[in-house]
PDB file of C-alpha atoms in Angstrom:
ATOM      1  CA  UNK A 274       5.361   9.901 -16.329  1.00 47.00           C
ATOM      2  CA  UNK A 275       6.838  11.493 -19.509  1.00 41.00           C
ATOM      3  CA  UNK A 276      10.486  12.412 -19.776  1.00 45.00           C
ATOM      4  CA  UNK A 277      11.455  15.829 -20.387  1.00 43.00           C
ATOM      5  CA  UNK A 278      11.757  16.353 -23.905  1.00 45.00           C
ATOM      6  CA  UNK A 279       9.579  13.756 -25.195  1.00 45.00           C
ATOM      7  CA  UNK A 280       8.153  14.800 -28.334  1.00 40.00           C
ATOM      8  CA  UNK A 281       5.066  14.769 -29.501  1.00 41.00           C
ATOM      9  CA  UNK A 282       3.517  14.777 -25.833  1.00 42.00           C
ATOM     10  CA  UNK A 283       0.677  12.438 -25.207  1.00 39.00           C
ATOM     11  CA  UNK A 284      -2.156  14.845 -25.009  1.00 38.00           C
ATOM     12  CA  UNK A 285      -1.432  15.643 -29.242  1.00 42.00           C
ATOM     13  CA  UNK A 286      -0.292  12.771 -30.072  1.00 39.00           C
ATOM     14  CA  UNK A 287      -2.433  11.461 -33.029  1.00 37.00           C
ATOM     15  CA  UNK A 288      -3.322   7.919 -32.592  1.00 37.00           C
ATOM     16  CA  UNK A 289      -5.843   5.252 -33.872  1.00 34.00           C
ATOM     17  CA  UNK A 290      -8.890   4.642 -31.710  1.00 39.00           C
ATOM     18  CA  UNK A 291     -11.861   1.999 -31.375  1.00 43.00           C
ATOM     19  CA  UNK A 292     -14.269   4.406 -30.263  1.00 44.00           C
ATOM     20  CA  UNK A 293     -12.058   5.665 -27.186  1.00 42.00           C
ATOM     21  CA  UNK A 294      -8.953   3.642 -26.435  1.00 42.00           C
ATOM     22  CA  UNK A 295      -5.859   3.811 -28.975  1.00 43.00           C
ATOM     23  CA  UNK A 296      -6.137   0.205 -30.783  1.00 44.00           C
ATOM     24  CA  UNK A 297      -4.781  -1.077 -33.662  1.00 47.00           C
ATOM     25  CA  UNK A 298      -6.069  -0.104 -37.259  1.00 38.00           C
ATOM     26  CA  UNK A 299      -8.609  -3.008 -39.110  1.00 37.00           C
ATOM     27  CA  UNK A 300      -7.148  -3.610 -42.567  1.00 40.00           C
ATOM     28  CA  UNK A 301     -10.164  -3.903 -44.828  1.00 37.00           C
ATOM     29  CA  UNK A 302     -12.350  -0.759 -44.230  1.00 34.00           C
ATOM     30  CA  UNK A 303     -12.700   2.683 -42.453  1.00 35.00           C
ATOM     31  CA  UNK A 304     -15.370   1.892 -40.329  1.00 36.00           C
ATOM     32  CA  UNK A 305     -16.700  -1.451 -39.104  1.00 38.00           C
ATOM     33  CA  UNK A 306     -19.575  -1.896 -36.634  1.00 37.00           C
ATOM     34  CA  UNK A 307     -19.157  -4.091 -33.512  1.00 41.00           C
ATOM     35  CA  UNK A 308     -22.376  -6.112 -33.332  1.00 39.00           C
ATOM     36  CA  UNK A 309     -21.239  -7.538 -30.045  1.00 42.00           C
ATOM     37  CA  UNK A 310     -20.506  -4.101 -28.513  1.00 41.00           C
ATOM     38  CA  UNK A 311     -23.381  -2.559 -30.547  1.00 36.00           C
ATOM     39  CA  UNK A 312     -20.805   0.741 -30.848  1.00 38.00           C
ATOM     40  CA  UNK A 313     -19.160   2.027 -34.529  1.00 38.00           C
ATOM     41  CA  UNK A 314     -15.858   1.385 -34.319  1.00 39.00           C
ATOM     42  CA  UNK A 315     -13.271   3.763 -36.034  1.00 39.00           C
ATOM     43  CA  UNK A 316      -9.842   3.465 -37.777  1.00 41.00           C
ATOM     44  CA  UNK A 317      -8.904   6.783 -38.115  1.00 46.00           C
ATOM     45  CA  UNK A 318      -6.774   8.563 -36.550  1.00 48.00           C
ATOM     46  CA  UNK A 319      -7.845  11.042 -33.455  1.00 52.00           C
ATOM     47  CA  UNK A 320      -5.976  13.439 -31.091  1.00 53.00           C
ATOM     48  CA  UNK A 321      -6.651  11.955 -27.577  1.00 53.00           C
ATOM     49  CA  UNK A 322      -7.250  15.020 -26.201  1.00 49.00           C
ATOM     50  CA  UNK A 323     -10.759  15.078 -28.406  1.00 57.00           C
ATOM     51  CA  UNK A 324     -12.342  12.519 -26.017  1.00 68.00           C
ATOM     52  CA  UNK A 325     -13.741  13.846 -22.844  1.00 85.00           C
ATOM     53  CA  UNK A 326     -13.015  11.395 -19.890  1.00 88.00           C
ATOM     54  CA  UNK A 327     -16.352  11.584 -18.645  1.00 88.00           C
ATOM     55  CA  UNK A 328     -17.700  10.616 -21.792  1.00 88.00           C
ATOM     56  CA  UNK A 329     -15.158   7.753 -21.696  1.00 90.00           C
ATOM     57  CA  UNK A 330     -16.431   6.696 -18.399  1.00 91.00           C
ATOM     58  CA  UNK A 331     -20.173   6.855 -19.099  1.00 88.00           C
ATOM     59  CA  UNK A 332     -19.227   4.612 -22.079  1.00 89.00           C
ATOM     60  CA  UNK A 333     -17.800   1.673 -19.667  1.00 94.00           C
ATOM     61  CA  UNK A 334     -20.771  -1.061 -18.976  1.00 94.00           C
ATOM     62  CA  UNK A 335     -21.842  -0.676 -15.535  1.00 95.00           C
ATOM     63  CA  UNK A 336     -21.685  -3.854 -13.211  1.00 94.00           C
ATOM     64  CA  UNK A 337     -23.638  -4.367  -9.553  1.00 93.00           C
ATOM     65  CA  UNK A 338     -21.604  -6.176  -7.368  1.00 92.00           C
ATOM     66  CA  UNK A 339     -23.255  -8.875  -4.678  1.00 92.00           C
ATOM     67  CA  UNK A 340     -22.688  -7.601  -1.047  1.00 89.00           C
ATOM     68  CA  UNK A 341     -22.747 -11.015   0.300  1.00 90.00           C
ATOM     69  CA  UNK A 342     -20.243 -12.246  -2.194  1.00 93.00           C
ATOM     70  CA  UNK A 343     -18.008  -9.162  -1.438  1.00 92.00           C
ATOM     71  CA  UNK A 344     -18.046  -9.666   1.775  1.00 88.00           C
ATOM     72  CA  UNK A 345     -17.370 -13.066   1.870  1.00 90.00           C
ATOM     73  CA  UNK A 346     -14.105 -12.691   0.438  1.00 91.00           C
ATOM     74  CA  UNK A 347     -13.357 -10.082   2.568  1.00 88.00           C
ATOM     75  CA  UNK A 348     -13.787  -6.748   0.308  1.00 90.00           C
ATOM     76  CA  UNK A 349     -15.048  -4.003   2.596  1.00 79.00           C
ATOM     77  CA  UNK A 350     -17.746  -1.841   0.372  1.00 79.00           C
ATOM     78  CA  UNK A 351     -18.636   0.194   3.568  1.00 77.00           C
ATOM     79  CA  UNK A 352     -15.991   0.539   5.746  1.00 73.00           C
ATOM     80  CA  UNK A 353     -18.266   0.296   8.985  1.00 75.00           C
ATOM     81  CA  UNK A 354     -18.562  -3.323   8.312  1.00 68.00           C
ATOM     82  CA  UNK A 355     -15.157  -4.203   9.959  1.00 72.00           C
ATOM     83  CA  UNK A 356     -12.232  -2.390  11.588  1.00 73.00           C
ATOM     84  CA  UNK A 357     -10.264  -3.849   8.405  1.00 76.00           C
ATOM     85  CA  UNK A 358     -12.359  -1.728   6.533  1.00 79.00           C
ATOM     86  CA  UNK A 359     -11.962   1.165   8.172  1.00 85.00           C
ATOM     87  CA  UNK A 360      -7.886   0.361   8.477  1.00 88.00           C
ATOM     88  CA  UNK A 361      -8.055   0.915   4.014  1.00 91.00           C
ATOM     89  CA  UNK A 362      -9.306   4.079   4.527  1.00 91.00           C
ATOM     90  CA  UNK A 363      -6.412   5.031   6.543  1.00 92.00           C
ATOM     91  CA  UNK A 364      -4.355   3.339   4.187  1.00 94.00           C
ATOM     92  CA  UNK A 365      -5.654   5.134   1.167  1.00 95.00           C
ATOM     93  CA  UNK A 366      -5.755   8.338   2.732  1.00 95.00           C
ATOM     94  CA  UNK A 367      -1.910   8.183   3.217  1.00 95.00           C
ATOM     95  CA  UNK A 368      -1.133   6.735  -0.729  1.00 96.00           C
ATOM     96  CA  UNK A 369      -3.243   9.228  -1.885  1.00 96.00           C
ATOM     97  CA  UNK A 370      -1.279  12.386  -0.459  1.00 96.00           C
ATOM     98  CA  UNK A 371       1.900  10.264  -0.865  1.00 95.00           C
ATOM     99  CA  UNK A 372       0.530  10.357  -4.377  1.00 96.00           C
ATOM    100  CA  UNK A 373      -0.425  13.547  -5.382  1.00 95.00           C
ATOM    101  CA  UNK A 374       2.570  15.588  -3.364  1.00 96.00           C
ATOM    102  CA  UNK A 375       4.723  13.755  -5.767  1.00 96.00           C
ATOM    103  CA  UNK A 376       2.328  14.473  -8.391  1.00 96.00           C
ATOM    104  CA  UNK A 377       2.116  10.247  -9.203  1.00 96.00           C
ATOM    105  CA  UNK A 378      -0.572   8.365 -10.305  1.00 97.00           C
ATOM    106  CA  UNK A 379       0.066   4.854 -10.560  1.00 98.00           C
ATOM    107  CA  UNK A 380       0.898   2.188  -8.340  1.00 98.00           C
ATOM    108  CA  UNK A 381       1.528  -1.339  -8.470  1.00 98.00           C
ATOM    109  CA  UNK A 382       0.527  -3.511  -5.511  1.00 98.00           C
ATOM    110  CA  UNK A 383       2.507  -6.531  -5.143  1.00 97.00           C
ATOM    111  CA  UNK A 384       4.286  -9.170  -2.500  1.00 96.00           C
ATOM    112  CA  UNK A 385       7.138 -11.644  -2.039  1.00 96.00           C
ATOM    113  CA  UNK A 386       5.520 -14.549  -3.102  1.00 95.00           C
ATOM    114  CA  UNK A 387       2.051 -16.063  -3.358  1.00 93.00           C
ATOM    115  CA  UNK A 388      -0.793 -15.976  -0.825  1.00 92.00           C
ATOM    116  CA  UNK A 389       0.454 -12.731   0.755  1.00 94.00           C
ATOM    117  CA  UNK A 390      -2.966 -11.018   0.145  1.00 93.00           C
ATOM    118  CA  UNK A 391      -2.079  -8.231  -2.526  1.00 96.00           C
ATOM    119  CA  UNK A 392      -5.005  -9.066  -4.614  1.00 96.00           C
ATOM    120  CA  UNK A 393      -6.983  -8.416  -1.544  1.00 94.00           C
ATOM    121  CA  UNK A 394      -5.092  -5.376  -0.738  1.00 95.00           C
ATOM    122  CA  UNK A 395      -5.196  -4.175  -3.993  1.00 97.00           C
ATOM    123  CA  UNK A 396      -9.606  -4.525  -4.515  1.00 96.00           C
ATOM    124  CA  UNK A 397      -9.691  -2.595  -1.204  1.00 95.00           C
ATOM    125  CA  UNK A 398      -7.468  -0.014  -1.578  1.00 96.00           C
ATOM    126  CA  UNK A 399      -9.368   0.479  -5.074  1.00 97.00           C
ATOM    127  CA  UNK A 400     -12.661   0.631  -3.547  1.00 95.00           C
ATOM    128  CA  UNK A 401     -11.655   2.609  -0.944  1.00 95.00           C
ATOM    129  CA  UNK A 402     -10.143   5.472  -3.236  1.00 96.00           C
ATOM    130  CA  UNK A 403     -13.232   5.477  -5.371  1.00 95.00           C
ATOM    131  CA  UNK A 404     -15.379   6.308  -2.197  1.00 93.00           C
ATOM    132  CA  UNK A 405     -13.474   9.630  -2.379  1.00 92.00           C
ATOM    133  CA  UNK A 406     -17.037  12.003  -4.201  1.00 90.00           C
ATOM    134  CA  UNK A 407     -16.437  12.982  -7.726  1.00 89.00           C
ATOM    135  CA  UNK A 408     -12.543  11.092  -7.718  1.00 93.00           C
ATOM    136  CA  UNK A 409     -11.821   8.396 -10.330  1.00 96.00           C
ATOM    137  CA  UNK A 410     -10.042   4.995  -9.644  1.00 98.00           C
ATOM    138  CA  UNK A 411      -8.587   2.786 -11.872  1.00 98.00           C
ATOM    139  CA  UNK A 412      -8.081  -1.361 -10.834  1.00 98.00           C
ATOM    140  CA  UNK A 413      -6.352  -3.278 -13.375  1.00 98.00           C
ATOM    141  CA  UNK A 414      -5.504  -7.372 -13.001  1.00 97.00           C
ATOM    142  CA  UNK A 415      -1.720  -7.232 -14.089  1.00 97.00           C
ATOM    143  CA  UNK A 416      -1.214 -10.539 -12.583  1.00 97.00           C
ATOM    144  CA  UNK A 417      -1.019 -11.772 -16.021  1.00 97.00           C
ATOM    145  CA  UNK A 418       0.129 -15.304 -15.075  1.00 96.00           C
ATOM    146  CA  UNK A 419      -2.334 -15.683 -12.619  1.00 95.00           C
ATOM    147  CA  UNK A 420      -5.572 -13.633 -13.175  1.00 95.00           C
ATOM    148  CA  UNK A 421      -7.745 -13.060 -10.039  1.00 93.00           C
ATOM    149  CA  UNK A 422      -9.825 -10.204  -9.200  1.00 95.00           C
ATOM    150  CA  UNK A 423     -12.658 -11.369 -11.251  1.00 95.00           C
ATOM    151  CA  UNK A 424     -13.100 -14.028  -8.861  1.00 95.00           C
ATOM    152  CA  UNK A 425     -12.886 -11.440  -5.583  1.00 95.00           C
ATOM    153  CA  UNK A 426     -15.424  -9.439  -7.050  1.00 96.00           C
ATOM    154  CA  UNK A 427     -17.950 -12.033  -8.302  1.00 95.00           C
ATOM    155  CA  UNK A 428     -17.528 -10.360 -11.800  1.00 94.00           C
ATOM    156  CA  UNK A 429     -17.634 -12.063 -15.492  1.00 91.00           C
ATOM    157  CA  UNK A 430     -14.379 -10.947 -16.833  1.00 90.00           C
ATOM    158  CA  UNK A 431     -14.772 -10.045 -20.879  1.00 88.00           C
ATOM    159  CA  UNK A 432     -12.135 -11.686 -22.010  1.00 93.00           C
ATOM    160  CA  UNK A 433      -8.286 -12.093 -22.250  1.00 95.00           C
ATOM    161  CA  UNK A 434      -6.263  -8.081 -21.055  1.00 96.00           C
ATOM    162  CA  UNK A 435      -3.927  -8.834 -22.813  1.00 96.00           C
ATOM    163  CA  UNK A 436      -5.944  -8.280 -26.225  1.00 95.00           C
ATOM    164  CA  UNK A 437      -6.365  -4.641 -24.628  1.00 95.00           C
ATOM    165  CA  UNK A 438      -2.866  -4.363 -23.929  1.00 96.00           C
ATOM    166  CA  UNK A 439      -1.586  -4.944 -27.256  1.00 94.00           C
ATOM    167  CA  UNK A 440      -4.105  -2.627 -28.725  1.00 92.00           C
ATOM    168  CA  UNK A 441      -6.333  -5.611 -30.394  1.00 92.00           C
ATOM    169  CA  UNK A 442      -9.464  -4.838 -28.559  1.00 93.00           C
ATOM    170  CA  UNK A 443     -10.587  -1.653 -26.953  1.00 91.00           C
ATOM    171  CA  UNK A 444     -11.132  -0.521 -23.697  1.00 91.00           C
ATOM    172  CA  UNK A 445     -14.911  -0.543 -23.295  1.00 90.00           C
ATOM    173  CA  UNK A 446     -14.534  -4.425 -24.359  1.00 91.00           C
ATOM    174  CA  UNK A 447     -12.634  -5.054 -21.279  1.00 94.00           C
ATOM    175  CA  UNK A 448     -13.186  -3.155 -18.489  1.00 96.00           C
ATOM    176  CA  UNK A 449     -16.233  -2.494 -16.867  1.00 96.00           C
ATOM    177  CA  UNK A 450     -17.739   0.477 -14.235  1.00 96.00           C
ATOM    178  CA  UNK A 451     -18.635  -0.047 -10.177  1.00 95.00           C
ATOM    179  CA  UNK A 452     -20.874   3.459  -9.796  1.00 93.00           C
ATOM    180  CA  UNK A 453     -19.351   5.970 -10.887  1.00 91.00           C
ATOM    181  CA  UNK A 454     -16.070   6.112  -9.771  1.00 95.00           C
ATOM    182  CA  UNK A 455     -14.363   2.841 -10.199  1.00 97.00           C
ATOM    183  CA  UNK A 456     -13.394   1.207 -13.110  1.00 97.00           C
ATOM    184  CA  UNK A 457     -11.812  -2.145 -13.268  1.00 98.00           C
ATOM    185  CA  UNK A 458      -9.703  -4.800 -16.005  1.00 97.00           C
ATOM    186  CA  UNK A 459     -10.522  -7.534 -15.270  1.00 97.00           C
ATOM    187  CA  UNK A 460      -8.915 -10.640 -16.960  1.00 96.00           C
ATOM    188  CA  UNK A 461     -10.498 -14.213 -17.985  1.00 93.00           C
ATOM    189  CA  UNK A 462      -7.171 -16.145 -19.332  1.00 94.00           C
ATOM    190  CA  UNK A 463      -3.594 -16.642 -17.737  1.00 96.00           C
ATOM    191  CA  UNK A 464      -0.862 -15.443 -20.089  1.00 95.00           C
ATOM    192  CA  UNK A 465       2.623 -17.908 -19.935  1.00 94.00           C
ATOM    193  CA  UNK A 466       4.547 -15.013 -21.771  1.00 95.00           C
ATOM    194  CA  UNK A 467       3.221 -12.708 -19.035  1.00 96.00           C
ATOM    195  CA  UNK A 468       6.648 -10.815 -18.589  1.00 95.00           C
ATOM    196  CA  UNK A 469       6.627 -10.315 -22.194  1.00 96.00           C
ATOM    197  CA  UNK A 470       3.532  -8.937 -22.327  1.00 96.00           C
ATOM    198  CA  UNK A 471       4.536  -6.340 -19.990  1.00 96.00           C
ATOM    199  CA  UNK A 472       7.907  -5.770 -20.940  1.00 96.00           C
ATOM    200  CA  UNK A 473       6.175  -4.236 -24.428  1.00 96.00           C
ATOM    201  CA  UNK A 474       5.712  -0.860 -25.602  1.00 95.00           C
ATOM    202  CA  UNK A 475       2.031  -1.518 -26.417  1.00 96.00           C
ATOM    203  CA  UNK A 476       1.966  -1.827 -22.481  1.00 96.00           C
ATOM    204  CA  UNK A 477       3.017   1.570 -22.300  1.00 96.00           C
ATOM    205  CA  UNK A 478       0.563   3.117 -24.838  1.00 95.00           C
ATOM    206  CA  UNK A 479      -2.163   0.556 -23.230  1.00 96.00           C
ATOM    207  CA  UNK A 480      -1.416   2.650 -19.632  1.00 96.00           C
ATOM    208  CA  UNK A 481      -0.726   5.772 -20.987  1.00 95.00           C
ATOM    209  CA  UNK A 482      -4.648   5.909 -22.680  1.00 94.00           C
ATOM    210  CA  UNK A 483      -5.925   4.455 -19.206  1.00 95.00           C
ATOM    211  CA  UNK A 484      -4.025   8.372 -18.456  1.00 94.00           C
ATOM    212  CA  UNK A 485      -5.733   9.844 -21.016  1.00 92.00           C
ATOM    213  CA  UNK A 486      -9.142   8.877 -21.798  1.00 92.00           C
ATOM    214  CA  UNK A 487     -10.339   7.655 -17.893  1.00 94.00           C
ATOM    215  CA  UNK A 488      -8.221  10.250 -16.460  1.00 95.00           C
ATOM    216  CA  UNK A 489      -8.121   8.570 -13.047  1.00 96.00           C
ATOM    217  CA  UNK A 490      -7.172   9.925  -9.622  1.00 96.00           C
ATOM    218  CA  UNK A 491      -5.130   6.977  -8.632  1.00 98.00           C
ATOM    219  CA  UNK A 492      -4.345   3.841 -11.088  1.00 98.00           C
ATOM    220  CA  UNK A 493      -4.352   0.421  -8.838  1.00 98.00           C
ATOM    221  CA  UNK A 494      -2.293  -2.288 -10.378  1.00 98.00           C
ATOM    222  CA  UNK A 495      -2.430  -5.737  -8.942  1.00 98.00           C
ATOM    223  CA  UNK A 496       0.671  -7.120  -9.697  1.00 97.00           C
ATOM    224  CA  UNK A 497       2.249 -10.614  -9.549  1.00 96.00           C
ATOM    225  CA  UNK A 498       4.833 -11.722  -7.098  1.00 96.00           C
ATOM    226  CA  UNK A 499       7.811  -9.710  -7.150  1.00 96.00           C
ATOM    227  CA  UNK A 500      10.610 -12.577  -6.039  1.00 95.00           C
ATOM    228  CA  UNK A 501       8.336 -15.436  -8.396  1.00 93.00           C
ATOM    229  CA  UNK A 502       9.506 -13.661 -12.036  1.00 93.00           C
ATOM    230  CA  UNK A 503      10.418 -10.843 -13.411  1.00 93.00           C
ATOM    231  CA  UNK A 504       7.134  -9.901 -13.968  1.00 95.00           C
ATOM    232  CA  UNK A 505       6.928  -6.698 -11.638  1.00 96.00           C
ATOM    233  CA  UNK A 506      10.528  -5.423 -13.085  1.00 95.00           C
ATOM    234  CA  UNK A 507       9.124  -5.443 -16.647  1.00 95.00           C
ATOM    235  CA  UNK A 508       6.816  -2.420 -15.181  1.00 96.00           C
ATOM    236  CA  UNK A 509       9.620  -0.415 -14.336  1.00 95.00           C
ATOM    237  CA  UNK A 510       9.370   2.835 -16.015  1.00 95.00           C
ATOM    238  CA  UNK A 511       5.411   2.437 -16.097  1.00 97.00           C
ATOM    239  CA  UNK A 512       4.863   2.874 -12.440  1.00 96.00           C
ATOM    240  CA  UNK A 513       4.946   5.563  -9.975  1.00 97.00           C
ATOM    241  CA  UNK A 514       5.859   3.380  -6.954  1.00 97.00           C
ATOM    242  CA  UNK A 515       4.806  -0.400  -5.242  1.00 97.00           C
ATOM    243  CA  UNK A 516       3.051  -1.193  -2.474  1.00 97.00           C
ATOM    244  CA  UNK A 517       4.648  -4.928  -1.114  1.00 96.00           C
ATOM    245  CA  UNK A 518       2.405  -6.721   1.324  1.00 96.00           C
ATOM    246  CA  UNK A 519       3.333  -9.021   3.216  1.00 95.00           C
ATOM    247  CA  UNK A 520       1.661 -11.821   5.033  1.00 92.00           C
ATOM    248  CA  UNK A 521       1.994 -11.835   9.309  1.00 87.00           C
ATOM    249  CA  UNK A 522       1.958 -15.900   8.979  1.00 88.00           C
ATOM    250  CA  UNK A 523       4.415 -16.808   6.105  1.00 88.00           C
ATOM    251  CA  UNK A 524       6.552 -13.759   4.860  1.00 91.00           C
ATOM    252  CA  UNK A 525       9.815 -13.405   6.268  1.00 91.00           C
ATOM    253  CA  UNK A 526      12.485 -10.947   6.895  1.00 93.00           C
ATOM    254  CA  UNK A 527      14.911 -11.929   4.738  1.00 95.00           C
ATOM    255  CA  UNK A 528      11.630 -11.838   1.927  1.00 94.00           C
ATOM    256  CA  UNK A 529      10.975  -8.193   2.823  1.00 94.00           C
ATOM    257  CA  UNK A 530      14.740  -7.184   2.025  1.00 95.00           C
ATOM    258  CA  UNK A 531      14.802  -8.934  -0.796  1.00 96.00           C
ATOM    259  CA  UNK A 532      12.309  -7.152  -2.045  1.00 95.00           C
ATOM    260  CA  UNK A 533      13.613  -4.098  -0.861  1.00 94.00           C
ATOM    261  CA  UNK A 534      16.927  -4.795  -2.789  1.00 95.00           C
ATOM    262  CA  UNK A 535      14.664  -5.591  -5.790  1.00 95.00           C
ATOM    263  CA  UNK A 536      13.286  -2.381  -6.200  1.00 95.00           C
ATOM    264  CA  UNK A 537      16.381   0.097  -4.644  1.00 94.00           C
ATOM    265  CA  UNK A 538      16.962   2.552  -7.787  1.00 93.00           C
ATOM    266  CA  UNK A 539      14.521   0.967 -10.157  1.00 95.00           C
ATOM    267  CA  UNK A 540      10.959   1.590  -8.813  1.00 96.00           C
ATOM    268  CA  UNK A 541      10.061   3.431  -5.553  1.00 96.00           C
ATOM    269  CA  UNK A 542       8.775   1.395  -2.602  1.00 96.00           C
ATOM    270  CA  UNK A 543       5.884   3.735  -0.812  1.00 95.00           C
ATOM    271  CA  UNK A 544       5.750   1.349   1.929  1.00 93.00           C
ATOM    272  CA  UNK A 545       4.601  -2.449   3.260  1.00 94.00           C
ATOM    273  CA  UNK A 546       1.047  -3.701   4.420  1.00 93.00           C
ATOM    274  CA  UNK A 547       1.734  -6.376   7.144  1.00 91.00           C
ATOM    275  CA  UNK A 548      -1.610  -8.874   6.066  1.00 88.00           C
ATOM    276  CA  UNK A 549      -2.839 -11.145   9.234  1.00 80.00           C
ATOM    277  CA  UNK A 550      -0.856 -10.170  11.617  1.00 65.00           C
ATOM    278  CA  UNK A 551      -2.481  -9.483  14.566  1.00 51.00           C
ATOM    279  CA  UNK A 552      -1.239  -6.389  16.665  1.00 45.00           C
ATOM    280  CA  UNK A 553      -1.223  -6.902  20.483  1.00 37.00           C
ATOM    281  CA  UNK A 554      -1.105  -3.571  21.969  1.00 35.00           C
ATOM    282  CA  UNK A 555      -4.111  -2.452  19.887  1.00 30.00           C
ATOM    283  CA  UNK A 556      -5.808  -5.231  20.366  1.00 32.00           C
ATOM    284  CA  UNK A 557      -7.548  -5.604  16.906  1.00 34.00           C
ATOM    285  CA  UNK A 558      -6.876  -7.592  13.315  1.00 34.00           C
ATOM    286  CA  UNK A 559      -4.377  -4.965  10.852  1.00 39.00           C
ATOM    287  CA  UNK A 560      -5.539  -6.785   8.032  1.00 38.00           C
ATOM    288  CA  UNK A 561      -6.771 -10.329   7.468  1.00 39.00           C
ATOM    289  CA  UNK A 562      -7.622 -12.159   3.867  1.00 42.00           C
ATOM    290  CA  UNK A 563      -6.216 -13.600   1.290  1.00 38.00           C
TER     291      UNK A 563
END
């Protein structure tokens, strides 16, 4: 996502590092351990492009998540457990070409207003991607305001994101590893100053080392509301394109142009997921949870 002419470019640019993910530099010694992490964590400076990304990943802690409890909030491990299932892997076949003919890798996921289901969508469309063998898939809880996917996916989040995003804490303190494919951010504290937060060029470097040390596939971003704040705006110039979906029982027209108008010439729309809304002539559910 760099501009042309951007100088140094991100794969030699020297930056400081707690053990993989840029962070800021401790002020009373060169190295400190981190009894909680039981890891050395360094203060010097390191070219990213010394850390392998599958070292990075084997670092992450690895997580099991309860079927039942996935299930029950409608997350679709196996996609043979519903036709809703089966309907993500249709979706994230066509994001992921979308994606990589336009050689992007991030996108947002996000809705007119609350209770749409992009949370949902979002877990899904993660999960779904990271069934791909030997792809990597980034989730990241963005909905700063009102954290969530912790909850969907039964998980202890490790703390607050946005101590990752301003380069306080590193990455391997924050997000954790489903298998090997999927990673997630998951976030334990709302953030009132949420736009910000993402406003902020520590944002950018905070995404841009997601680039560089996981070297994902496909970065997921659940976002918040786009017509509640400004929230989703503040992400312009740190996302490829948006997902909006909308919900069958309580979005309305006039919310899909609005967020239409939101986004012409600032962020690219790839398209809209229409959440319970049942469609007739097929005769089966599109999609259907919160």
């Amino acid at each position: 996502m760099a501009e042309e002419g951007d100088a140094p470019s991100r794969r030699n640019r020297l930056m400081p590092v707690s053990v993989f993910r840029p962070g800021k530099v401790p002020a009373l010694r060169s190295r400190l351990p981190d009894n909680t992490l039981s890891r050395d964590v360094f203060s010097d400076t390191y070219p990213l492009a010394l850390f392998s990304p599958a070292r990075v990943w084997e670092s992450l802690t690895a997580i099991s998540l309860d079927g039942d409890h996935l299930a029950g909030n409608g997350l679709f491990s196996n996609p043979d457990q519903s036709l809703a299932g089966t309907a993500f892997d249709i979706l994230r076949t066509r994001v992921s070409q979308a994606m990589t003919e336009r050689g992007w890798k991030r996108i947002g996921i996000t809705s007119p207003t609350h209770g749409c289901g992009k949370s949902f969508t979002a877990a899904n469309l993660a999960m779904a991607l990271a069934r791909r063998p030997g792809s990597r898939t980034v989730l990241l809880d963005l909905d700063l305001r009102r954290p969530g996917l912790h909850n969907l996916f039964g998980a202890t989040p490790g703390g607050a994101l946005r101590d990752f995003l301003d380069g306080t804490q590193p990455m391997e303190s924050r997000f954790v590893r489903v298998g090997r494919t999927l990673a997630i951010g998951f976030n334990s504290e709302a953030a009132a100053d949420a736009g910000d937060i993402l406003h902020s060029a520590e944002t950018t470097q905070a995404l841009e080392s997601i680039d560089q040390l996981l070297d994902p596939d496909i970065m997921v971003l659940d976002l918040p509301p786009a017509l509640v704040s400004d929230d989703v705006l503040a992400m312009r110039g740190k996302l490829d394109a948006v997902l909006v979906v909308v919900d069958g029982k309580q979005s309305t027209a006039k919310d899909i142009r609005a967020c239409e108008a939101l986004f012409e010439n600032r962020i690219p729309l790839m398209g809209v997921v229409l959440n319970r809304a049942q469609d007739r002539g097929l005769g089966r559910l599109r999609y259907g949870q919160d």
